[in-house]
Tab-separated table of C-alpha atoms in Angstrom:
chain	number	residue	atom	x	y	z
A	1	UNK	CA	8.297	-50.307	-54.276
A	2	UNK	CA	10.237	-47.344	-55.656
A	3	UNK	CA	10.197	-45.730	-52.420
A	4	UNK	CA	12.321	-48.521	-51.090
A	5	UNK	CA	14.948	-47.989	-53.844
A	6	UNK	CA	15.322	-44.232	-53.306
A	7	UNK	CA	15.108	-44.590	-49.401
A	8	UNK	CA	17.894	-47.163	-49.620
A	9	UNK	CA	20.254	-45.073	-51.620
A	10	UNK	CA	19.637	-41.930	-49.798
A	11	UNK	CA	20.172	-43.844	-46.363
A	12	UNK	CA	23.388	-45.493	-47.787
A	13	UNK	CA	24.754	-42.151	-48.900
A	14	UNK	CA	23.854	-40.383	-45.767
A	15	UNK	CA	25.680	-43.121	-43.759
A	16	UNK	CA	28.745	-42.375	-45.832
A	17	UNK	CA	28.782	-38.757	-44.899
A	18	UNK	CA	26.807	-37.399	-47.932
A	19	UNK	CA	24.030	-35.063	-47.187
A	20	UNK	CA	21.303	-37.034	-49.263
A	21	UNK	CA	17.573	-36.740	-49.353
A	22	UNK	CA	14.836	-38.235	-51.598
A	23	UNK	CA	13.256	-35.806	-53.965
A	24	UNK	CA	10.541	-33.691	-52.497
A	25	UNK	CA	11.479	-34.317	-48.738
A	26	UNK	CA	9.140	-33.287	-46.074
A	27	UNK	CA	11.688	-31.065	-44.306
A	28	UNK	CA	12.799	-27.719	-45.633
A	29	UNK	CA	16.311	-28.009	-47.118
A	30	UNK	CA	19.333	-26.053	-45.879
A	31	UNK	CA	20.569	-23.834	-48.720
A	32	UNK	CA	24.018	-23.436	-46.931
A	33	UNK	CA	25.062	-27.065	-47.457
A	34	UNK	CA	25.584	-29.242	-50.542
A	35	UNK	CA	23.075	-32.043	-50.962
A	36	UNK	CA	21.995	-34.703	-53.412
A	37	UNK	CA	18.291	-35.306	-54.043
A	38	UNK	CA	17.683	-38.939	-55.209
A	39	UNK	CA	14.678	-40.019	-57.394
A	40	UNK	CA	13.734	-42.440	-60.097
A	41	UNK	CA	13.821	-41.196	-63.537
A	42	UNK	CA	12.691	-44.390	-65.074
A	43	UNK	CA	12.318	-48.140	-64.201
A	44	UNK	CA	11.777	-51.362	-66.220
A	45	UNK	CA	10.606	-54.141	-63.924
A	46	UNK	CA	10.641	-57.780	-65.135
A	47	UNK	CA	9.933	-61.099	-63.427
A	48	UNK	CA	12.827	-62.866	-61.939
A	49	UNK	CA	11.253	-66.150	-62.317
A	50	UNK	CA	7.971	-67.974	-62.785
A	51	UNK	CA	5.511	-65.932	-60.521
A	52	UNK	CA	8.379	-63.835	-59.458
A	53	UNK	CA	9.592	-66.758	-57.375
A	54	UNK	CA	13.287	-66.667	-56.646
A	55	UNK	CA	13.664	-69.598	-54.453
A	56	UNK	CA	14.842	-70.769	-50.973
A	57	UNK	CA	17.643	-69.146	-49.211
A	58	UNK	CA	19.270	-69.566	-45.786
A	59	UNK	CA	19.971	-66.737	-43.397
A	60	UNK	CA	21.295	-67.348	-39.840
A	61	UNK	CA	20.124	-70.995	-40.183
A	62	UNK	CA	16.645	-69.880	-41.034
A	63	UNK	CA	15.288	-71.066	-44.469
A	64	UNK	CA	13.390	-68.289	-46.260
A	65	UNK	CA	11.210	-68.354	-49.319
A	66	UNK	CA	11.952	-65.382	-51.613
A	67	UNK	CA	10.062	-63.534	-54.317
A	68	UNK	CA	11.071	-60.762	-56.410
A	69	UNK	CA	11.490	-58.690	-59.609
A	70	UNK	CA	14.487	-57.603	-61.569
A	71	UNK	CA	14.712	-53.828	-62.070
A	72	UNK	CA	16.725	-51.845	-64.634
A	73	UNK	CA	16.794	-48.310	-63.340
A	74	UNK	CA	17.741	-44.731	-64.256
A	75	UNK	CA	18.170	-42.743	-61.141
A	76	UNK	CA	18.325	-39.071	-60.769
A	77	UNK	CA	20.905	-37.733	-58.410
A	78	UNK	CA	20.405	-34.103	-58.413
A	79	UNK	CA	23.346	-32.317	-56.718
A	80	UNK	CA	22.651	-28.783	-55.340
A	81	UNK	CA	25.473	-26.709	-54.040
A	82	UNK	CA	25.746	-23.209	-52.454
A	83	UNK	CA	28.299	-20.658	-53.850
A	84	UNK	CA	31.428	-21.243	-51.872
A	85	UNK	CA	33.322	-18.031	-51.481
A	86	UNK	CA	36.486	-19.871	-50.510
A	87	UNK	CA	36.506	-21.524	-53.889
A	88	UNK	CA	36.102	-20.140	-57.435
A	89	UNK	CA	33.522	-22.902	-58.502
A	90	UNK	CA	30.443	-24.641	-57.059
A	91	UNK	CA	31.126	-27.737	-55.178
A	92	UNK	CA	28.938	-29.829	-57.572
A	93	UNK	CA	31.842	-31.516	-59.390
A	94	UNK	CA	33.675	-32.386	-56.093
A	95	UNK	CA	30.504	-33.735	-54.609
A	96	UNK	CA	29.567	-35.730	-57.785
A	97	UNK	CA	32.770	-37.665	-57.423
A	98	UNK	CA	31.953	-38.488	-53.835
A	99	UNK	CA	28.441	-39.580	-54.748
A	100	UNK	CA	29.583	-41.804	-57.724
A	101	UNK	CA	32.059	-43.514	-55.523
A	102	UNK	CA	29.546	-44.083	-52.590
A	103	UNK	CA	26.437	-45.090	-54.837
A	104	UNK	CA	28.486	-47.806	-56.468
A	105	UNK	CA	28.857	-49.320	-52.774
A	106	UNK	CA	25.073	-49.413	-52.095
A	107	UNK	CA	24.373	-53.005	-51.233
A	108	UNK	CA	21.950	-54.581	-53.683
A	109	UNK	CA	22.543	-52.043	-56.487
A	110	UNK	CA	24.759	-52.716	-59.533
A	111	UNK	CA	25.700	-49.379	-61.111
A	112	UNK	CA	26.698	-49.659	-64.594
A	113	UNK	CA	26.822	-46.049	-65.540
A	114	UNK	CA	27.131	-42.515	-63.786
A	115	UNK	CA	26.662	-39.327	-65.865
A	116	UNK	CA	27.718	-35.935	-64.389
A	117	UNK	CA	25.269	-33.209	-65.777
A	118	UNK	CA	26.220	-29.669	-66.542
A	119	UNK	CA	26.482	-27.200	-63.622
A	120	UNK	CA	23.880	-24.491	-63.979
A	121	UNK	CA	22.452	-21.845	-61.428
A	122	UNK	CA	19.003	-22.769	-60.275
A	123	UNK	CA	17.112	-19.677	-59.486
A	124	UNK	CA	14.246	-21.397	-57.670
A	125	UNK	CA	16.620	-23.284	-55.284
A	126	UNK	CA	19.110	-20.270	-55.163
A	127	UNK	CA	21.967	-22.958	-55.657
A	128	UNK	CA	24.100	-24.387	-58.262
A	129	UNK	CA	22.623	-27.611	-59.658
A	130	UNK	CA	23.871	-30.575	-61.556
A	131	UNK	CA	21.510	-33.301	-62.800
A	132	UNK	CA	23.426	-36.457	-62.685
A	133	UNK	CA	22.059	-39.661	-64.008
A	134	UNK	CA	22.753	-43.268	-62.596
A	135	UNK	CA	21.977	-46.498	-64.564
A	136	UNK	CA	21.800	-49.468	-62.362
A	137	UNK	CA	20.243	-52.868	-61.835
A	138	UNK	CA	18.785	-54.441	-58.748
A	139	UNK	CA	16.562	-57.168	-57.521
A	140	UNK	CA	13.427	-56.032	-55.610
A	141	UNK	CA	12.925	-58.894	-53.198
A	142	UNK	CA	10.264	-59.805	-50.772
A	143	UNK	CA	10.136	-62.915	-48.316
A	144	UNK	CA	7.140	-64.966	-47.414
A	145	UNK	CA	6.318	-64.605	-43.674
A	146	UNK	CA	3.462	-66.619	-42.354
A	147	UNK	CA	1.575	-66.687	-45.740
A	148	UNK	CA	2.087	-62.853	-46.331
A	149	UNK	CA	4.750	-61.281	-48.446
A	150	UNK	CA	7.024	-58.780	-46.658
A	151	UNK	CA	7.566	-55.176	-48.082
A	152	UNK	CA	10.140	-54.776	-50.806
A	153	UNK	CA	13.930	-54.656	-50.243
A	154	UNK	CA	16.935	-54.363	-52.326
A	155	UNK	CA	18.404	-57.707	-52.869
A	156	UNK	CA	21.201	-59.409	-54.702
A	157	UNK	CA	22.514	-57.348	-57.720
A	158	UNK	CA	21.644	-58.174	-61.238
């Protein structure tokens, strides 16, 4: 369920020209590029209705039976930036503004707060690091397909 959230956010950011990955990616990271690592810091999941039943909806003329949960999320958006010799400062602040703008446009995610963290040098990553936090709401929805529930997806915003 939580991978759906982080994967959706990382995909949406990547689709908008931001180098984004989920935390602990399988591939080795390129330390020459600024990037954002997305993970869930905390989540509060509540029922969206009786038995998590949302109701019926119509999509492309097809009636679908929908189930889901309401999520209140704290999302970590850790920004890592190499030292830029052309600039006197790391690119974390500039990248954070871009991340904030694009994360607010992620379909199915209702961002209520974006906090930009202090910039510090991370010796393990050998990059500058800013721990940003995003507070958001979302519906985690599933549809009933032939008697089985589909995997989770981000639905209408809270």
